[in-house]
Coordinates of C-alpha atoms in Angstrom, one line a residue:
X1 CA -2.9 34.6 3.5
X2 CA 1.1 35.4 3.4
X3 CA 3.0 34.6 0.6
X4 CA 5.8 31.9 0.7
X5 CA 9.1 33.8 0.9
X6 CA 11.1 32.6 -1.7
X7 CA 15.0 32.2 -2.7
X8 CA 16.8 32.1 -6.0
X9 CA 20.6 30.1 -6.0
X10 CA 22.8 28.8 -8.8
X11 CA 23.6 24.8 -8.2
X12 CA 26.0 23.7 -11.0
X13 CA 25.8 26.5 -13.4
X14 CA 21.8 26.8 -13.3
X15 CA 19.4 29.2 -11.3
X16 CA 16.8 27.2 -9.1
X17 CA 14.1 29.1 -6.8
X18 CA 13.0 27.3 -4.0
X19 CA 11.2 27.8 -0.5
X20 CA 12.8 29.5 2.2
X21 CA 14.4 27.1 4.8
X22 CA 14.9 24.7 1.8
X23 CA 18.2 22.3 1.9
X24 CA 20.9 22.5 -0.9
X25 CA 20.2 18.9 -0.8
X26 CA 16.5 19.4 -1.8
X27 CA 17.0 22.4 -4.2
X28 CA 19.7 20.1 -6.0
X29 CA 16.9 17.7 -6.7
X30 CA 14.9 20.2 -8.6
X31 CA 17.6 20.6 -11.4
X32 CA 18.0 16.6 -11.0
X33 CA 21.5 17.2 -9.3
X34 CA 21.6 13.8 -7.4
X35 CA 23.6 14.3 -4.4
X36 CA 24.6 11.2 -2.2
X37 CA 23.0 10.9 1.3
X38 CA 23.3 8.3 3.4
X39 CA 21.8 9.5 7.0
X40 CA 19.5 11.7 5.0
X41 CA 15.7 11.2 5.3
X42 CA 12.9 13.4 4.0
X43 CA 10.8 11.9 6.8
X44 CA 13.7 12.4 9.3
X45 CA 15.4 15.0 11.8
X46 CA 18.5 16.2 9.9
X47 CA 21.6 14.3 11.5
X48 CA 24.4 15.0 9.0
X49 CA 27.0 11.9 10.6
X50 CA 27.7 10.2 7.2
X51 CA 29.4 13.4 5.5
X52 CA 28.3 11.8 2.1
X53 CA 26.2 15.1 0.7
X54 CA 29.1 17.2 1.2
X55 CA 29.1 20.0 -2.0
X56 CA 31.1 23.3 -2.6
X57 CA 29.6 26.7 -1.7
X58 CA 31.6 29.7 -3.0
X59 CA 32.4 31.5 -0.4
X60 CA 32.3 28.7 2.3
X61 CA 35.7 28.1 4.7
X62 CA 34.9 24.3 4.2
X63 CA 32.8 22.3 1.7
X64 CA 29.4 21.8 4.1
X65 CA 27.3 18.7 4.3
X66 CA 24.0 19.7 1.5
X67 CA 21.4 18.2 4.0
X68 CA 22.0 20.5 6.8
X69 CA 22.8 23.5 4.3
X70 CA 19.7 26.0 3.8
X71 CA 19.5 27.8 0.6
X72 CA 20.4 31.7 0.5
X73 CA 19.8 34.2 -1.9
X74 CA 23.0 34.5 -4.7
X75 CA 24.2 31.1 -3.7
X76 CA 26.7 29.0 -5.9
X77 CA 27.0 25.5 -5.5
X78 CA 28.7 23.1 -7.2
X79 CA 27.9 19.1 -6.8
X80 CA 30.3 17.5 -8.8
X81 CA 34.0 19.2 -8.8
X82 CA 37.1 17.2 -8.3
X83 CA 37.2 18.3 -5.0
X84 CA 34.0 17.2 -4.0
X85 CA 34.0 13.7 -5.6
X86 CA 37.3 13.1 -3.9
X87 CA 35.9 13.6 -0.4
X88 CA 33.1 11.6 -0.9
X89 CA 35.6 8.8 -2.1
X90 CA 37.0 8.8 1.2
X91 CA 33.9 8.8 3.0
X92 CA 33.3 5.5 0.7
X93 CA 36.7 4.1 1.3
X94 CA 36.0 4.8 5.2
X95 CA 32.4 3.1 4.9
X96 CA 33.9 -0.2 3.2
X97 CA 36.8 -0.5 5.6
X98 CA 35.0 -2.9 8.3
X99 CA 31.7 -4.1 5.7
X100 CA 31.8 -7.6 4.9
X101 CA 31.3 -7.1 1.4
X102 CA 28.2 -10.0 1.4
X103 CA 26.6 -8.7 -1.3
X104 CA 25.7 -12.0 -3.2
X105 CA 23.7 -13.3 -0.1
X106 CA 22.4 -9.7 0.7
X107 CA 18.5 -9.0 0.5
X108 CA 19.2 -5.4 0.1
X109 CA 21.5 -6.0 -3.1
X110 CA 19.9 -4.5 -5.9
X111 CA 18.8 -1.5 -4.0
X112 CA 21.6 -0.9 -1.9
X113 CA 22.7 3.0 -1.6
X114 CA 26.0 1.4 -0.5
X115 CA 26.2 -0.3 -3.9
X116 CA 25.5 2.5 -5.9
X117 CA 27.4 4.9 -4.7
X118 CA 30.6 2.3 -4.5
X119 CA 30.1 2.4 -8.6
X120 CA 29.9 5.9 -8.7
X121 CA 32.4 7.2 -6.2
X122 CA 34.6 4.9 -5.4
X123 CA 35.2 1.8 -6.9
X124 CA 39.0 1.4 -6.1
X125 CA 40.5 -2.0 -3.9
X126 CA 40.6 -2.4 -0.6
X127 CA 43.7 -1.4 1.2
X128 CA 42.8 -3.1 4.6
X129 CA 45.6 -6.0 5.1
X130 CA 44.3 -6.4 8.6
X131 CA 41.3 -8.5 9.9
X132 CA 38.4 -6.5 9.9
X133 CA 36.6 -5.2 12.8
X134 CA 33.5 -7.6 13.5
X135 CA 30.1 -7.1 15.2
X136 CA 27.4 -9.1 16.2
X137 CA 25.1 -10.8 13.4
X138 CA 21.8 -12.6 13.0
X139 CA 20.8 -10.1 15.9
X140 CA 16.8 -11.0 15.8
X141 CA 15.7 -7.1 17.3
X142 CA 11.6 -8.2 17.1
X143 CA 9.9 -11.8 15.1
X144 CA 10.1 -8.8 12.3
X145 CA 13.8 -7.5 12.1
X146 CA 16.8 -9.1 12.1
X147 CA 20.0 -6.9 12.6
X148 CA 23.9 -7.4 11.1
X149 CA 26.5 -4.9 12.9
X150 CA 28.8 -5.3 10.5
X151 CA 26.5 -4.1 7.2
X152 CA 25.8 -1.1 9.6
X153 CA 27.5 2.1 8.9
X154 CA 25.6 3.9 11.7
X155 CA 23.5 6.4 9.9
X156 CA 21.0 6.2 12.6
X157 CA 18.1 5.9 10.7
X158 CA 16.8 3.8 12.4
X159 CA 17.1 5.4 15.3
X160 CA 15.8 9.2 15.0
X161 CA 12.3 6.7 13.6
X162 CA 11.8 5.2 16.7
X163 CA 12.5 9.0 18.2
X164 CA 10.6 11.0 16.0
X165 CA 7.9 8.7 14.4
X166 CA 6.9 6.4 16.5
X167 CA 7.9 8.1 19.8
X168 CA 8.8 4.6 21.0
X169 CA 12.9 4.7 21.8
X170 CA 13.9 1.1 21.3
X171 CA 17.0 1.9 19.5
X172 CA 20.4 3.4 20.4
X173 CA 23.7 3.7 19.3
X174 CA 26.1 1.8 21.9
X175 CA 30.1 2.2 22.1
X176 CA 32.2 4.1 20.3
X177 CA 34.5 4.3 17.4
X178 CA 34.7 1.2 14.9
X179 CA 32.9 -0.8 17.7
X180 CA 29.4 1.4 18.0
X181 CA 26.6 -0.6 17.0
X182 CA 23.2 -0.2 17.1
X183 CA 21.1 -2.1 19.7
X184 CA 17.8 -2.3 21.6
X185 CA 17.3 -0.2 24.8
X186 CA 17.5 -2.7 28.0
X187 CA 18.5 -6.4 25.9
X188 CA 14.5 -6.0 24.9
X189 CA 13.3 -5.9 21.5
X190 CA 11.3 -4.0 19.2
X191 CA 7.9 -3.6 19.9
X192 CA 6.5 -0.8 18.0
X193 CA 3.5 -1.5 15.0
X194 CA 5.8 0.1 12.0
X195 CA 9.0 -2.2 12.8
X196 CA 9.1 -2.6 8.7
X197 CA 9.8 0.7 8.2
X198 CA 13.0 0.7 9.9
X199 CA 14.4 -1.8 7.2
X200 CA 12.7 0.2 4.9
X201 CA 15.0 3.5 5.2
X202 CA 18.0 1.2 6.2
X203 CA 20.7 2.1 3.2
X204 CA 22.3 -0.7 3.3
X205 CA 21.1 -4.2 4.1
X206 CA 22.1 -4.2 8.1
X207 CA 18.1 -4.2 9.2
X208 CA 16.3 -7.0 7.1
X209 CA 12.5 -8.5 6.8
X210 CA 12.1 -11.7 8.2
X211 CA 8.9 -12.1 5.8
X212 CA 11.1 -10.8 2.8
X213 CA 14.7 -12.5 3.8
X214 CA 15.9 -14.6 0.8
X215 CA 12.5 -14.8 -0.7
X216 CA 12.9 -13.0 -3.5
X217 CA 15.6 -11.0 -5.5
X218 CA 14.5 -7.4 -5.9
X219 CA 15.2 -7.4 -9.6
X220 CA 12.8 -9.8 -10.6
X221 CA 9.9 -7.9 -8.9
X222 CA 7.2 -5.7 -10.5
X223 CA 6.3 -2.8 -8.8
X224 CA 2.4 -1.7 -8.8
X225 CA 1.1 1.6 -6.7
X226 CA -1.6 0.5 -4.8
X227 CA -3.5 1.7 -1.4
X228 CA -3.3 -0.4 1.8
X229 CA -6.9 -1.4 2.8
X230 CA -6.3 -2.4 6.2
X231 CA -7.7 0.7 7.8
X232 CA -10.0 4.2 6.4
X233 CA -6.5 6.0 6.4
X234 CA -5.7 4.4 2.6
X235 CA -1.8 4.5 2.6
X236 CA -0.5 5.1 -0.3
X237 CA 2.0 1.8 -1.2
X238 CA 3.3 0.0 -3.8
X239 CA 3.1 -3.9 -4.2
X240 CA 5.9 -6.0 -5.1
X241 CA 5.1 -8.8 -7.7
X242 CA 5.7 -11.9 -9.4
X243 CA 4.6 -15.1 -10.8
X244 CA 1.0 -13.0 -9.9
X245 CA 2.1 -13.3 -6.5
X246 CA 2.2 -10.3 -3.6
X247 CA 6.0 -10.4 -2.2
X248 CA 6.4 -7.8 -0.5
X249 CA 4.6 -4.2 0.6
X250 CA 6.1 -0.9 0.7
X251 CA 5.4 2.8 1.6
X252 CA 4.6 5.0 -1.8
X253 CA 5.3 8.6 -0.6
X254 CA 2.0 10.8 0.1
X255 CA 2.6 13.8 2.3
X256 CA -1.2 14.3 3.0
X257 CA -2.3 10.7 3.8
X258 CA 0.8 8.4 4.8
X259 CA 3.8 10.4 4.4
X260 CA 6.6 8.1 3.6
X261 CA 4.9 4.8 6.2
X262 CA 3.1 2.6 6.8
X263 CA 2.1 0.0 9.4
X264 CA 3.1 -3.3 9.9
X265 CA -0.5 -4.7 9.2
X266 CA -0.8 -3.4 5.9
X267 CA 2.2 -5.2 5.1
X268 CA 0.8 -8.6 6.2
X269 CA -3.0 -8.0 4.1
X270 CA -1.8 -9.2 1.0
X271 CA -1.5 -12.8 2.8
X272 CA -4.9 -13.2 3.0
X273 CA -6.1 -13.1 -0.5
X274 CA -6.0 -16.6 -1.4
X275 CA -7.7 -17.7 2.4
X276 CA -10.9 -18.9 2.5
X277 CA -11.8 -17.9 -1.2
X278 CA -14.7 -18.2 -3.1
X279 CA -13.3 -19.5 -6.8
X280 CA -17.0 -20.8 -8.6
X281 CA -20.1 -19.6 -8.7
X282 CA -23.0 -21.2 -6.4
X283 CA -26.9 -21.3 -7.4
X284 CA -29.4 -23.0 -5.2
X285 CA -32.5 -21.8 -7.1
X286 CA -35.0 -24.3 -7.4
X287 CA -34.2 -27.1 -10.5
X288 CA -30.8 -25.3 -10.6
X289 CA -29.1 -26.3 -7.7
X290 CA -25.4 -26.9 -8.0
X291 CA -22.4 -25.2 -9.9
X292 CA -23.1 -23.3 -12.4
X293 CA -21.2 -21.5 -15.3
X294 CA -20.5 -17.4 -14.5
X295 CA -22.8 -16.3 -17.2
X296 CA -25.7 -19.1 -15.9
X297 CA -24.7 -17.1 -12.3
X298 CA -25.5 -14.0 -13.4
X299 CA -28.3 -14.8 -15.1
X300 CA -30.2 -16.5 -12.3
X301 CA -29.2 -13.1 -10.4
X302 CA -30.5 -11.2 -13.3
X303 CA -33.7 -13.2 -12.9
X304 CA -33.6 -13.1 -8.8
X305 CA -33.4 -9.0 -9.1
X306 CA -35.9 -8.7 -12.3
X307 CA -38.9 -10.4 -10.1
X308 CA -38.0 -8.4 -6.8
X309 CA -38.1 -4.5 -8.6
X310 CA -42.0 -5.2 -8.5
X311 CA -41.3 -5.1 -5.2
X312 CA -38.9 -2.6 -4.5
X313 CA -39.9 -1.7 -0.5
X314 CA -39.1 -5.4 -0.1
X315 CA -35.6 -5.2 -1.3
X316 CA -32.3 -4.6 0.2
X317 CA -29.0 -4.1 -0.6
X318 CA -25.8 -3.7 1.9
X319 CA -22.8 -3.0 -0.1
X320 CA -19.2 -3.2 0.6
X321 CA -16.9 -0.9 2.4
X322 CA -13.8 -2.4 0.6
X323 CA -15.2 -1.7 -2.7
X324 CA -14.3 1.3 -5.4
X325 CA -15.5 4.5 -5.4
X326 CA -16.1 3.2 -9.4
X327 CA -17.9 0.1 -8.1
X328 CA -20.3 1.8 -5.7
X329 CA -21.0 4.5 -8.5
X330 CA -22.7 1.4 -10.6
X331 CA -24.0 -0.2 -7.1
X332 CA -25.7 2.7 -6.3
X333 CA -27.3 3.5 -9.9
X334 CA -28.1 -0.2 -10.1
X335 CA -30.3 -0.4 -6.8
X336 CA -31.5 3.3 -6.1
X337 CA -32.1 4.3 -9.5
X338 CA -33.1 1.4 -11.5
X339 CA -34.4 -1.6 -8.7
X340 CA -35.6 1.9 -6.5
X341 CA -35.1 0.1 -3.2
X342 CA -35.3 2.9 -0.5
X343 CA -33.3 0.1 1.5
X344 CA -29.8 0.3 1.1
X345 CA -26.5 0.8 3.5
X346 CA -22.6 0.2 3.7
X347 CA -21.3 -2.3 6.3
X348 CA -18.3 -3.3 7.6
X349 CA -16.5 -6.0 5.5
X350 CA -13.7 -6.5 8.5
X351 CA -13.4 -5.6 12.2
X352 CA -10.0 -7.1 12.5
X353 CA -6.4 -5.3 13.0
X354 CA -4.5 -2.8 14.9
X355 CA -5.8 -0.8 17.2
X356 CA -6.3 3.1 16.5
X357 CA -2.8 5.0 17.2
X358 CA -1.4 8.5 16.6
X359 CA 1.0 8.0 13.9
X360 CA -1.1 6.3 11.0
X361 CA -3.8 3.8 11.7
X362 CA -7.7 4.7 12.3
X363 CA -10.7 2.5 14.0
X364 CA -12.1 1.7 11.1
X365 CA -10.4 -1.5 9.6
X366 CA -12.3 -0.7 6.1
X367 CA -10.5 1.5 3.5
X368 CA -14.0 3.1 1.3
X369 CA -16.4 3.5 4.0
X370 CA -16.5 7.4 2.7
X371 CA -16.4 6.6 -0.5
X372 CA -19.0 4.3 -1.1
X373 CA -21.5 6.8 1.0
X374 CA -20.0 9.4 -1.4
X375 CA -21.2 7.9 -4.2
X376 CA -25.1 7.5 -2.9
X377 CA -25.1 3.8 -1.3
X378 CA -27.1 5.1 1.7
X379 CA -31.1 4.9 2.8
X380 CA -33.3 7.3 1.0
X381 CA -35.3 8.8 4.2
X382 CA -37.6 10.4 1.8
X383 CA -39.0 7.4 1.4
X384 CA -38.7 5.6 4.4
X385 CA -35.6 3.9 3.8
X386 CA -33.7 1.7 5.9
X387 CA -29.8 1.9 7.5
X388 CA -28.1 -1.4 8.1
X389 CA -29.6 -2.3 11.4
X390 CA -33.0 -1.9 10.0
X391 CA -32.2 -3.6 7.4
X392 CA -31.5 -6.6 9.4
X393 CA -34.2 -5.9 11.8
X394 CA -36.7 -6.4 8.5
X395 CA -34.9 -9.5 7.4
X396 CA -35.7 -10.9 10.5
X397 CA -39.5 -10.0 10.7
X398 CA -39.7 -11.2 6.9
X399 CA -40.0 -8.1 6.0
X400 CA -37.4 -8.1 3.1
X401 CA -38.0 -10.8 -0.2
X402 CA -34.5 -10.0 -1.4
X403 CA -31.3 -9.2 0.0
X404 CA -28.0 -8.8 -1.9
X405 CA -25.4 -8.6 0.4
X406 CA -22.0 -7.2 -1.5
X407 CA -18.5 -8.1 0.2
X408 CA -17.8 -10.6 3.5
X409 CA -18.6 -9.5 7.3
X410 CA -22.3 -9.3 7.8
X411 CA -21.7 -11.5 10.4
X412 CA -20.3 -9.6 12.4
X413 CA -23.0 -6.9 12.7
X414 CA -25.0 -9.1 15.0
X415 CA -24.3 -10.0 18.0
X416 CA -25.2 -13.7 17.8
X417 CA -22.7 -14.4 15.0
X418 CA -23.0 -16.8 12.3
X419 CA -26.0 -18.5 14.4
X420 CA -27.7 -15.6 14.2
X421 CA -27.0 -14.3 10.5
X422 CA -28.2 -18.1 9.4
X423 CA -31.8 -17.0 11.5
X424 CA -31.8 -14.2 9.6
X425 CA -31.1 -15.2 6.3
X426 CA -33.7 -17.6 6.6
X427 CA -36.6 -15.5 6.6
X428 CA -35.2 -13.5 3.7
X429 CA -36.4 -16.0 0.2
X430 CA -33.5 -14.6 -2.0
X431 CA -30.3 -13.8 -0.9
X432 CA -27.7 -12.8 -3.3
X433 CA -24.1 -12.9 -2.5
X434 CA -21.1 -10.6 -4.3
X435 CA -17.7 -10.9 -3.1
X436 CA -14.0 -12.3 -3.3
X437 CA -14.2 -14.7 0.3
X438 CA -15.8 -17.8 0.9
X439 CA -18.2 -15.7 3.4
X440 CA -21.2 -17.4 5.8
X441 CA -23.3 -15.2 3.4
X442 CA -21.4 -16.9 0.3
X443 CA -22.6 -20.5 1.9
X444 CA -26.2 -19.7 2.8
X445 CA -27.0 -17.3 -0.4
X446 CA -29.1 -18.5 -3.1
X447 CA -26.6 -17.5 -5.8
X448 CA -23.3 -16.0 -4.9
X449 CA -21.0 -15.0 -7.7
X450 CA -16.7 -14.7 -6.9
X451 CA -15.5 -11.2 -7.7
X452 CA -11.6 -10.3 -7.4
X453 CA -9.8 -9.3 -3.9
X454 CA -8.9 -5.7 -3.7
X455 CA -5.2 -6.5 -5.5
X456 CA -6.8 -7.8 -8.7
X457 CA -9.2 -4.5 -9.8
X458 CA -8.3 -1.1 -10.9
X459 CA -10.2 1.3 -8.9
X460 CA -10.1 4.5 -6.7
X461 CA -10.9 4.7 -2.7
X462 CA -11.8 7.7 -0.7
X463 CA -9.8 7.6 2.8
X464 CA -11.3 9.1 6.0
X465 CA -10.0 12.9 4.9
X466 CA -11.9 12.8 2.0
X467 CA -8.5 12.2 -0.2
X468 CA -8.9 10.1 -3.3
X469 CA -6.4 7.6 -4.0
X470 CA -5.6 5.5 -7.1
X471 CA -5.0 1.6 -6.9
X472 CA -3.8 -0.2 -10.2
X473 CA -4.6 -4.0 -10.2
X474 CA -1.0 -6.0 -9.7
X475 CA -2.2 -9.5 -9.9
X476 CA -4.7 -11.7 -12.3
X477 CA -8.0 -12.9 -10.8
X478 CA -8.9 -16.5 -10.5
X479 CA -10.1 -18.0 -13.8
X480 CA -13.6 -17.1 -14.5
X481 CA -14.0 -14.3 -11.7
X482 CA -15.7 -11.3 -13.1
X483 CA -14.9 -7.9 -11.3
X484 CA -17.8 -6.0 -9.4
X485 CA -17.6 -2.9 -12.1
X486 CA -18.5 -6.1 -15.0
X487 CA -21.2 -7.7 -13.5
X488 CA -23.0 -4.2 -12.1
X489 CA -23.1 -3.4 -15.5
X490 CA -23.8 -6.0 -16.8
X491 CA -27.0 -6.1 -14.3
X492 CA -27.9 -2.9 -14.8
X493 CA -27.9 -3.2 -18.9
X494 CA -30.3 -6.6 -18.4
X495 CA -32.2 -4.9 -16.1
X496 CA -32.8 -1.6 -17.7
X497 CA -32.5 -2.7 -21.6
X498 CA -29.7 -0.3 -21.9
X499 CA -26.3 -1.0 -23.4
X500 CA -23.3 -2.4 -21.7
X501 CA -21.1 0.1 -23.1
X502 CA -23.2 3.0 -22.3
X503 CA -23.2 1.9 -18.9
X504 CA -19.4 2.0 -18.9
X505 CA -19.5 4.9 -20.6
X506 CA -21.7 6.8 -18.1
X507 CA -19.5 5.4 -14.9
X508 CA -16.6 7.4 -16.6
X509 CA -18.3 10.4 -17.4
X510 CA -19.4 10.4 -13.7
X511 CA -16.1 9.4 -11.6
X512 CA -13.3 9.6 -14.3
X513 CA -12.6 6.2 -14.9
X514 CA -10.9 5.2 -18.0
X515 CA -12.9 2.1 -17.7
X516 CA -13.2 -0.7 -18.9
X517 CA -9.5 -1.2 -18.6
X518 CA -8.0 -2.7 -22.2
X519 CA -5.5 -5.4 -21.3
X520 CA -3.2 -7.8 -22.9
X521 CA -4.4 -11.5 -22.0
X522 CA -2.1 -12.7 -18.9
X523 CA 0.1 -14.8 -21.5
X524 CA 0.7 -11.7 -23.6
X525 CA 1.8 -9.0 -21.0
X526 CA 5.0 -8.2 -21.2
X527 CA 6.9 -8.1 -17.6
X528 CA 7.6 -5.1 -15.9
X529 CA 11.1 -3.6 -16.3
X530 CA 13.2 -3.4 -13.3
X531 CA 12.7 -0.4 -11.5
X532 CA 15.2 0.7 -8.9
X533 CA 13.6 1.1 -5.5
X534 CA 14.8 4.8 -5.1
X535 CA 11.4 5.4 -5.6
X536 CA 10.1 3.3 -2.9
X537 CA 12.9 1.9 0.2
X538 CA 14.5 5.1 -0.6
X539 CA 14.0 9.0 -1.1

């Protein structure tokens, strides 16, 4: 294996060693030398049209733009003379000639590069006694994106994505001069599946979210690193919060699963949390039919598993691909080891969403398919164990006493549909239902029990490269839902006599989960502080 080649420069008085081929721009980051960029990506072809990153280079005729600079052996830079801060005031006072200066009804304020780098470059009057130049607003580019010309200050952005990422080539730059805009190839409109990301990497607020426009002011938002769950490639993202309520989606950077994108889909999951959902507990045991309290739930599922271990050949348990790596740790100790049913398998909770494509998005619409197989929820073939069809295939002879189904979708697995699952289910005498939707299973099972959606739990997923991501829970469950990790332990420390700590204690020693989580009760957490989105719209 050849070693890296490597090069050693001075940027504002202190050495910096850095990759061959590297940008000033990038090396200056390093030290924490923040050099302005507008047409700059990470993600991006280098353009170098705003002149904004412009430094000094001893030895250099002319100060060069940083981002299309590579480093050199012996190199001095400087970031912040006089010199350097006066061009960049120029570039600022040449950006702000033709803007409209609507920052007060802006969605981008708050996060705006323009903003920023007004305060820290520029701030100075406008000289402009003329009327200024003005372009075409309210432009509607797909049902997504809505374009204003005259926010845009023609970085292009938007325009080396549809090149370079998606490979689609909706966008151009048209005209010339003061009246260049950007617009959509042939009058059309966009039709590509990561539209959002174009407003995304947009510095200024000239490409906006329909779903997002003058919902919410950024600087009331929380910000919570999540993973996307809409397909096995677990994008790295962060949710935008309040009032325990998604806003918004956006990319976290992950250079081996997502890079700095995501897909339009994963930005639209969060909307189905509170659809169809299952909020109480259900028990239709005989003499307890009716609601029931969680902990009277549990208990009748407590009971339900304690009489079918004498049994174990006659019980099954299909678990969730949507669930934890943490949660199908205890799902798989719970039935395998301590219930010993050779009968268990990981379905598909959803079979719904975009189609498998090049850039990000896989055939599988579940996030921890690998993950929960990691973890041991599969059929023991030792001894004769069964894989989901079988499973189903034995519920249907009568085969199977007990099924616990975990997570929605089972339904899908046969061809007849809900008609056919309710055939099913009726040969089966207990069914047991875990999950967060108001599923066909939820409405036919002997006892279901509500457990959080995938935004409400702490937890880790395995995506389809075997890379483990982390997801921290943004919002509060409903009142009284239990998460899966609870009431697998809690099962498993009924069921075995054991305690409900060292069953906890056991699921960190195993996966590394600081779990359980200690929180603050919802009235006593203290809001998150603003954090700018440099981290997230931006690089």
């Amino acid at each position: 294996m050849s070693e890296i080649k490597t090069v050693t420069l001075t940027i504002d008085g202190r050495q910096v060693t850095v990759p061959a081929g590297t940008s000033v721009l990038e090396a200056s980051k390093v030290i924490g030398a923040e050099v302005p960029h507008f047409c700059y990506h990470p993600g991006l072809p280098v353009d170098g049209n705003c002149r904004m990153c412009i430094v000094e280079i001893d030895g250099a005729r002319r100060p060069p733009v940083s981002c299309a600079t590579s480093c050199a052996d012996g190199m001095v830079v400087r970031t912040d003379t006089a010199a350097v801060k006066a061009i960049r005031a120029s570039v600022m006072e040449f950006l702000l000639v033709n803007h409209p200066i609507d920052c007060p009804i802006c969605d981008k304020a708050g996060e705006c590069m323009l903003q920023d780098y007004y305060m820290q470059h520029d701030r100075k009057r406008s000289e402009l006694r003329d009327e200024k130049v003005h372009k075409p607003r309210l432009v509607k580019f797909s049902d997504r994106i809505v374009f204003n010309g005259e926010r845009c200050i023609l970085c292009t952005r938007c325009v080396r994505f549809t090149e370079n990422v998606t490979r689609t080539h909706e966008l151009g730059i048209v005209n010339r001069g003061d009246r260049a805009l950007v617009e959509v190839a042939g009058g059309g409109s966009l039709h590509n599946r990561y539209q959002d990301n174009v407003a995304d990497i947009c510095p200024v607020g000239a490409l906006t979210k329909t779903d997002f426009r003058f919902k919410k002011r950024v600087w009331f938002l929380k910000h919570t690193d999540s993973i996307c769950p809409g397909c096995s490639r677990g994008c790295n993202v962060v949710l935008d919060h309040d009032k325990n309520e998604v806003v918004r989606v956006m990319p976290r950077f992950r250079a081996e699963v997502n890079g700095h994108w995501m897909c339009d889909e994963g930005r639209d999951i969060h909307k189905r949390i509170g659809v169809d959902r299952l909020l109480a507990p259900r028990v239709k045991l005989p003499g307890r039919e009716g609601g029931a309290t969680p902990e009277e739930a549990l208990e009748a599922v407590a009971e339900v598993l304690g009489e079918a271990r004498k049994t174990p050949d006659r019980l099954a348990a299909i678990a969730s691909s949507w669930g934890t790596n943490e949660e199908a740790f205890l799902f798989a100790k719970l039935f395998g080891e301590t219930l010993r049913t050779p009968h268990m398998d990981v379905k598909s909770d959803s079979d719904e969403g975009y189609p498998e494509d090049d850039v990000l998005h896989t055939a599988d619409h579940n996030p921890n398919r690998a993950g929960v197989v990691a973890q041991g929820v599969v059929p023991n073939d030792k001894k004769g164990g069964l894989g989901l069809a079988g499973i189903l295939d034995a519920c249907r002879r009568g085969d199977i006493q007990c099924l616990v189904v975990w997570g929605p979708g089972l339904s899908g697995h046969l061809p007849g549909g809900e008609s056919e699952l309710a055939l099913v289910l009726s040969k089966v005498a207990r069914v047991v239902y875990l999950g967060w939707k108001d599923d066909p299973v939820a409405r036919l099972a002997h006892v279901a029990l509500p457990t959080p959606a995938w935004a409400e739990k702490d937890g880790s997923y395995t995506n389809c490269d075997g890379i483990k991501s982390t997801s921290v829970r943004a919002l509060d469950p409903p009142p009284g839902v239990r998460g899966e990790i609870e009431v697998l332990a809690d099962l498993q420390a009924r069921l075995k006599g054991r305690s409900y700590g060292r069953t906890f204690r056991e699921l960190a020693a195993k996966t590394g989960a600081p779990l359980p989580p200690r929180r603050p009760a919802p009235a006593l957490r203290q809001p998150s502080l603003y954090r700018h989105a440099s981290g997230v719209a931006r690089p």
